[in-house]
PDB file of C-alpha atoms in Angstrom:
ATOM      1  CA  MET A  87      18.901  38.264 -29.588  1.00 82.00           C
ATOM      2  CA  ALA A  88      16.857  39.619 -26.668  1.00 86.00           C
ATOM      3  CA  ALA A  89      13.793  37.676 -27.842  1.00 86.00           C
ATOM      4  CA  ARG A  90      15.772  34.422 -27.872  1.00 88.00           C
ATOM      5  CA  ALA A  91      17.124  35.082 -24.367  1.00 87.00           C
ATOM      6  CA  LEU A  92      13.621  35.850 -23.139  1.00 87.00           C
ATOM      7  CA  ALA A  93      12.255  32.663 -24.745  1.00 88.00           C
ATOM      8  CA  GLU A  94      15.005  30.603 -23.095  1.00 89.00           C
ATOM      9  CA  GLN A  95      14.311  32.261 -19.755  1.00 89.00           C
ATOM     10  CA  VAL A  96      10.582  31.526 -20.033  1.00 90.00           C
ATOM     11  CA  ALA A  97      11.252  27.916 -21.065  1.00 89.00           C
ATOM     12  CA  GLY A  98      13.674  27.493 -18.163  1.00 91.00           C
ATOM     13  CA  GLN A  99      11.163  28.953 -15.732  1.00 91.00           C
ATOM     14  CA  ALA A 100       8.424  26.650 -17.046  1.00 91.00           C
ATOM     15  CA  ARG A 101      10.735  23.637 -16.664  1.00 91.00           C
ATOM     16  CA  TYR A 102      11.634  24.686 -13.111  1.00 91.00           C
ATOM     17  CA  GLU A 103       7.977  25.179 -12.162  1.00 92.00           C
ATOM     18  CA  ARG A 104       7.042  21.777 -13.567  1.00 89.00           C
ATOM     19  CA  GLU A 105       9.873  20.098 -11.653  1.00 88.00           C
ATOM     20  CA  GLN A 106       8.718  21.871  -8.488  1.00 91.00           C
ATOM     21  CA  TRP A 107       5.156  20.698  -9.109  1.00 89.00           C
ATOM     22  CA  VAL A 108       6.313  17.089  -9.620  1.00 84.00           C
ATOM     23  CA  ARG A 109       8.338  17.182  -6.378  1.00 88.00           C
ATOM     24  CA  GLN A 110       5.353  18.637  -4.527  1.00 90.00           C
ATOM     25  CA  GLU A 111       3.046  15.937  -5.907  1.00 86.00           C
ATOM     26  CA  GLN A 112       5.556  13.236  -5.005  1.00 84.00           C
ATOM     27  CA  ARG A 113       5.816  14.517  -1.429  1.00 88.00           C
ATOM     28  CA  GLN A 114       2.024  14.557  -1.154  1.00 89.00           C
ATOM     29  CA  VAL A 115       1.637  11.034  -2.550  1.00 86.00           C
ATOM     30  CA  TYR A 116       4.463   9.608  -0.426  1.00 87.00           C
ATOM     31  CA  GLY A 117       3.014  11.265   2.686  1.00 91.00           C
ATOM     32  CA  ASP A 118      -0.408   9.792   1.936  1.00 91.00           C
ATOM     33  CA  ILE A 119       1.144   6.343   1.493  1.00 88.00           C
ATOM     34  CA  ASN A 120       3.079   6.607   4.761  1.00 90.00           C
ATOM     35  CA  ARG A 121      -0.036   7.648   6.690  1.00 94.00           C
ATOM     36  CA  ALA A 122      -2.158   4.894   5.143  1.00 92.00           C
ATOM     37  CA  TYR A 123       0.536   2.289   5.785  1.00 90.00           C
ATOM     38  CA  GLY A 124       0.837   3.421   9.407  1.00 94.00           C
ATOM     39  CA  GLU A 125      -2.928   3.133   9.884  1.00 94.00           C
ATOM     40  CA  LEU A 126      -2.875  -0.361   8.380  1.00 90.00           C
ATOM     41  CA  ALA A 127       0.011  -1.402  10.635  1.00 90.00           C
ATOM     42  CA  THR A 128      -1.881  -0.145  13.695  1.00 94.00           C
ATOM     43  CA  ALA A 129      -5.026  -2.018  12.671  1.00 91.00           C
ATOM     44  CA  LEU A 130      -3.038  -5.204  12.003  1.00 87.00           C
ATOM     45  CA  SER A 131      -1.363  -4.904  15.396  1.00 90.00           C
ATOM     46  CA  ALA A 132      -4.753  -4.623  17.110  1.00 92.00           C
ATOM     47  CA  LEU A 133      -6.009  -7.643  15.160  1.00 86.00           C
ATOM     48  CA  HIS A 134      -2.886  -9.618  16.046  1.00 84.00           C
ATOM     49  CA  ALA A 135      -3.393  -8.866  19.749  1.00 87.00           C
ATOM     50  CA  ALA A 136      -7.074  -9.828  19.580  1.00 86.00           C
ATOM     51  CA  LEU A 137      -6.237 -13.109  17.853  1.00 81.00           C
ATOM     52  CA  ALA A 138      -3.566 -13.905  20.444  1.00 80.00           C
ATOM     53  CA  GLU A 139      -6.022 -13.202  23.263  1.00 84.00           C
ATOM     54  CA  ARG A 140      -8.845 -15.047  21.469  1.00 81.00           C
ATOM     55  CA  ARG A 141     -11.103 -11.979  21.582  1.00 85.00           C
ATOM     56  CA  PRO A 142     -13.804 -11.242  18.961  1.00 84.00           C
ATOM     57  CA  VAL A 143     -12.158  -9.992  15.787  1.00 82.00           C
ATOM     58  CA  GLN A 144     -14.894  -9.276  13.232  1.00 83.00           C
ATOM     59  CA  GLU A 145     -14.794  -5.509  13.746  1.00 90.00           C
ATOM     60  CA  LEU A 146     -10.998  -5.536  13.636  1.00 88.00           C
ATOM     61  CA  VAL A 147     -10.969  -7.589  10.428  1.00 86.00           C
ATOM     62  CA  GLU A 148     -13.283  -5.000   8.861  1.00 89.00           C
ATOM     63  CA  ARG A 149     -11.028  -2.171  10.071  1.00 92.00           C
ATOM     64  CA  VAL A 150      -7.969  -3.893   8.594  1.00 89.00           C
ATOM     65  CA  GLU A 151      -9.762  -4.334   5.265  1.00 89.00           C
ATOM     66  CA  GLU A 152     -10.787  -0.662   5.265  1.00 92.00           C
ATOM     67  CA  ARG A 153      -7.201   0.417   5.981  1.00 92.00           C
ATOM     68  CA  ARG A 154      -5.902  -1.884   3.238  1.00 89.00           C
ATOM     69  CA  LEU A 155      -8.285  -0.257   0.771  1.00 89.00           C
ATOM     70  CA  ARG A 156      -7.126   3.199   1.883  1.00 92.00           C
ATOM     71  CA  LEU A 157      -3.546   2.158   1.244  1.00 89.00           C
ATOM     72  CA  SER A 158      -4.510   0.918  -2.234  1.00 87.00           C
ATOM     73  CA  VAL A 159      -6.111   4.287  -2.971  1.00 88.00           C
ATOM     74  CA  ALA A 160      -3.073   6.164  -1.639  1.00 88.00           C
ATOM     75  CA  VAL A 161      -0.712   4.106  -3.808  1.00 85.00           C
ATOM     76  CA  GLY A 162      -2.738   4.679  -6.992  1.00 81.00           C
ATOM     77  CA  PRO A 163      -1.326   8.122  -7.870  1.00 79.00           C
ATOM     78  CA  THR A 164       2.324   6.980  -7.825  1.00 75.00           C
ATOM     79  CA  ALA A 165       2.167   6.342 -11.568  1.00 71.00           C
ATOM     80  CA  MET A 166       1.428  10.012 -12.247  1.00 68.00           C
ATOM     81  CA  PRO A 167       4.443  11.852 -10.761  1.00 67.00           C
ATOM     82  CA  GLY A 168       6.783   8.913 -11.302  1.00 66.00           C
ATOM     83  CA  PRO A 169       9.394   7.663 -11.516  1.00 73.00           C
ATOM     84  CA  GLU A 170       8.307   4.281 -12.832  1.00 80.00           C
ATOM     85  CA  GLU A 171      10.381   2.469 -10.207  1.00 82.00           C
ATOM     86  CA  VAL A 172       8.275   4.056  -7.459  1.00 78.00           C
ATOM     87  CA  ASP A 173       5.117   2.731  -9.069  1.00 78.00           C
ATOM     88  CA  ASP A 174       6.701  -0.737  -9.243  1.00 83.00           C
ATOM     89  CA  VAL A 175       7.581  -0.621  -5.543  1.00 83.00           C
ATOM     90  CA  ALA A 176       4.108   0.678  -4.707  1.00 82.00           C
ATOM     91  CA  CYS A 177       2.540  -2.196  -6.618  1.00 82.00           C
ATOM     92  CA  ALA A 178       4.751  -4.666  -4.755  1.00 84.00           C
ATOM     93  CA  LEU A 179       3.752  -3.033  -1.455  1.00 84.00           C
ATOM     94  CA  ILE A 180       0.080  -3.483  -2.275  1.00 84.00           C
ATOM     95  CA  GLY A 181       0.662  -7.116  -3.245  1.00 82.00           C
ATOM     96  CA  ALA A 182       2.500  -7.789   0.005  1.00 82.00           C
ATOM     97  CA  THR A 183      -0.067  -6.034   2.186  1.00 83.00           C
ATOM     98  CA  GLU A 184      -2.934  -7.801   0.441  1.00 82.00           C
ATOM     99  CA  ALA A 185      -1.229 -11.127   1.121  1.00 80.00           C
ATOM    100  CA  PHE A 186      -0.553 -10.162   4.735  1.00 77.00           C
ATOM    101  CA  VAL A 187      -4.136  -9.011   5.302  1.00 79.00           C
ATOM    102  CA  ALA A 188      -5.409 -12.182   3.631  1.00 79.00           C
ATOM    103  CA  ALA A 189      -3.303 -14.248   6.028  1.00 78.00           C
ATOM    104  CA  TYR A 190      -4.757 -12.431   9.022  1.00 76.00           C
ATOM    105  CA  ARG A 191      -8.246 -12.801   7.592  1.00 75.00           C
ATOM    106  CA  GLU A 192      -7.641 -16.538   7.251  1.00 74.00           C
ATOM    107  CA  LEU A 193      -6.315 -16.711  10.815  1.00 72.00           C
ATOM    108  CA  ALA A 194      -9.352 -14.820  12.073  1.00 70.00           C
ATOM    109  CA  VAL A 195     -11.655 -17.545  10.756  1.00 66.00           C
ATOM    110  CA  LEU A 196      -9.527 -20.573  11.599  1.00 56.00           C
ATOM    111  CA  PRO A 197     -11.283 -23.425  13.382  1.00 52.00           C
ATOM    112  CA  ARG A 198     -11.466 -23.700  17.161  1.00 52.00           C
ATOM    113  CA  ALA A 199      -8.546 -25.196  19.086  1.00 52.00           C
ATOM    114  CA  ASP A 200     -10.089 -28.672  19.073  1.00 49.00           C
ATOM    115  CA  GLU A 201     -10.440 -28.694  15.265  1.00 49.00           C
ATOM    116  CA  PRO A 202      -7.592 -29.392  12.820  1.00 49.00           C
ATOM    117  CA  VAL A 203      -5.773 -26.341  11.493  1.00 47.00           C
ATOM    118  CA  ARG A 204      -4.392 -26.391   7.969  1.00 55.00           C
ATOM    119  CA  LEU A 205      -1.722 -23.683   8.154  1.00 52.00           C
ATOM    120  CA  ASP A 206      -0.012 -25.060   5.053  1.00 60.00           C
ATOM    121  CA  ALA A 207      -3.159 -24.328   3.048  1.00 59.00           C
ATOM    122  CA  VAL A 208      -3.217 -20.772   4.425  1.00 55.00           C
ATOM    123  CA  ARG A 209       0.463 -20.305   3.507  1.00 60.00           C
ATOM    124  CA  GLU A 210      -0.139 -21.574  -0.042  1.00 65.00           C
ATOM    125  CA  ARG A 211      -3.055 -19.194  -0.603  1.00 60.00           C
ATOM    126  CA  VAL A 212      -1.064 -16.253   0.773  1.00 57.00           C
ATOM    127  CA  ALA A 213       1.948 -17.100  -1.402  1.00 62.00           C
ATOM    128  CA  GLY A 214      -0.334 -17.205  -4.445  1.00 60.00           C
ATOM    129  CA  ARG A 215      -1.700 -13.750  -3.638  1.00 52.00           C
ATOM    130  CA  ARG A 216       1.808 -12.281  -3.363  1.00 50.00           C
ATOM    131  CA  GLN A 217       2.416 -13.152  -7.002  1.00 53.00           C
ATOM    132  CA  MET A 218      -0.586 -11.076  -8.188  1.00 50.00           C
ATOM    133  CA  CYS A 219       1.307  -7.775  -8.415  1.00 49.00           C
ATOM    134  CA  THR A 220       4.718  -8.918  -9.597  1.00 49.00           C
ATOM    135  CA  PRO A 221       5.661  -7.834 -13.130  1.00 49.00           C
ATOM    136  CA  ALA A 222       5.693 -10.546 -15.766  1.00 45.00           C
TER     137      ALA A 222
END
């Protein structure tokens, strides 16, 4: 009887410790995602301002791309601690940010003011990129 109680206690403790570990991993992953997303938003804001003021943007485009990659790396571990829904949302976030960054990249290399601008073509390409991460 005492051995069974001890085995149940050990199993319960192991379950509790695993749940604690999962929560800790989730907090770490979610914190990493929030930081990376914030850095991307800041970089996009700087790029947006530079585009509006018609300042050079090459360095800012590179910074945005670097921040987008950091966000992709931060989102990667969501599949490990779960739940699956979080991984689905993370994948959708990456798809949306990739499309958004692609739109800014396209805007950064648009023709000069005296040349024709094909915003519809940019919108179509961005819409196509958004579909890349949606589940089938």
